[in-house]
mmCIF file of C-alpha atoms in Angstrom:
data_model
loop_
_atom_site.group_PDB
_atom_site.id
_atom_site.type_symbol
_atom_site.label_atom_id
_atom_site.label_comp_id
_atom_site.label_asym_id
_atom_site.label_seq_id
_atom_site.Cartn_x
_atom_site.Cartn_y
_atom_site.Cartn_z
ATOM 1 C CA MET Z 1 175.420 -24.950 -51.467
ATOM 2 C CA VAL Z 2 173.799 -28.001 -49.928
ATOM 3 C CA ASP Z 3 174.249 -28.787 -46.255
ATOM 4 C CA LYS Z 4 176.015 -32.135 -46.273
ATOM 5 C CA SER Z 5 175.739 -32.946 -42.563
ATOM 6 C CA LEU Z 6 172.428 -34.764 -43.070
ATOM 7 C CA TYR Z 7 173.937 -36.890 -45.828
ATOM 8 C CA ILE Z 8 176.947 -37.739 -43.679
ATOM 9 C CA PHE Z 9 174.625 -38.717 -40.817
ATOM 10 C CA LEU Z 10 172.619 -40.959 -43.155
ATOM 11 C CA ILE Z 11 175.784 -42.590 -44.488
ATOM 12 C CA ILE Z 12 176.937 -43.419 -40.973
ATOM 13 C CA THR Z 13 173.474 -44.649 -39.937
ATOM 14 C CA PHE Z 14 172.954 -46.912 -42.944
ATOM 15 C CA GLY Z 15 176.539 -48.168 -42.863
ATOM 16 C CA VAL Z 16 176.451 -49.128 -39.199
ATOM 17 C CA GLY Z 17 172.955 -50.554 -39.576
ATOM 18 C CA ALA Z 18 174.014 -52.731 -42.490
ATOM 19 C CA LEU Z 19 177.025 -54.058 -40.588
ATOM 20 C CA VAL Z 20 174.925 -54.821 -37.509
ATOM 21 C CA ILE Z 21 172.332 -56.667 -39.585
ATOM 22 C CA LEU Z 22 175.046 -58.715 -41.276
ATOM 23 C CA LEU Z 23 176.711 -59.603 -37.985
ATOM 24 C CA ILE Z 24 173.468 -60.581 -36.296
ATOM 25 C CA SER Z 25 172.227 -62.614 -39.235
ATOM 26 C CA TRP Z 26 175.459 -64.550 -39.739
ATOM 27 C CA LEU Z 27 176.445 -65.103 -36.090
ATOM 28 C CA THR Z 28 173.089 -66.390 -34.858
ATOM 29 C CA PRO Z 29 171.488 -69.635 -35.962
ATOM 30 C CA ALA Z 30 168.710 -68.838 -38.406
ATOM 31 C CA PRO Z 31 166.881 -70.546 -41.239
ATOM 32 C CA PRO Z 32 168.465 -69.998 -44.663
ATOM 33 C CA PHE Z 33 165.538 -67.923 -45.932
ATOM 34 C CA GLU Z 34 165.760 -65.508 -42.993
ATOM 35 C CA ARG Z 35 169.517 -65.255 -43.434
ATOM 36 C CA LEU Z 36 169.016 -64.458 -47.130
ATOM 37 C CA ILE Z 37 166.498 -61.712 -46.362
ATOM 38 C CA ASN Z 38 168.791 -60.147 -43.743
ATOM 39 C CA THR Z 39 171.721 -60.261 -46.147
ATOM 40 C CA LEU Z 40 169.665 -58.561 -48.865
ATOM 41 C CA ILE Z 41 168.624 -55.816 -46.436
ATOM 42 C CA ALA Z 42 172.272 -55.267 -45.502
ATOM 43 C CA VAL Z 43 173.312 -55.152 -49.170
ATOM 44 C CA ILE Z 44 170.644 -52.524 -49.822
ATOM 45 C CA GLY Z 45 172.011 -50.493 -46.892
ATOM 46 C CA VAL Z 46 175.569 -50.703 -48.208
ATOM 47 C CA THR Z 47 174.375 -49.747 -51.703
ATOM 48 C CA MET Z 48 172.614 -46.688 -50.291
ATOM 49 C CA VAL Z 49 175.819 -45.705 -48.500
ATOM 50 C CA CYS Z 50 177.781 -45.957 -51.753
ATOM 51 C CA MET Z 51 175.184 -43.930 -53.660
ATOM 52 C CA MET Z 52 175.070 -41.203 -51.008
ATOM 53 C CA ARG Z 53 178.844 -41.055 -50.849
ATOM 54 C CA ARG Z 54 179.035 -40.623 -54.613
ATOM 55 C CA PHE Z 55 176.347 -37.919 -54.441
ATOM 56 C CA ILE Z 56 178.266 -35.996 -51.773
ATOM 57 C CA THR Z 57 181.562 -36.107 -53.652
ATOM 58 C CA THR Z 58 180.013 -34.976 -56.957
ATOM 59 C CA SER Z 59 177.864 -32.133 -55.598
#
């Protein structure tokens, strides 16, 4: 049996981090290229959350 507390902590960390990055990048004035990079980082964070969540529910 795998201890899932680390995975749950990582899900919360990446999820909150992705939301914070999205809020900061879209609510502050920034060049379009910087906004695009921040959005891509947030999308990667959300994707990692989805992958970890699927891993937890299947294992």
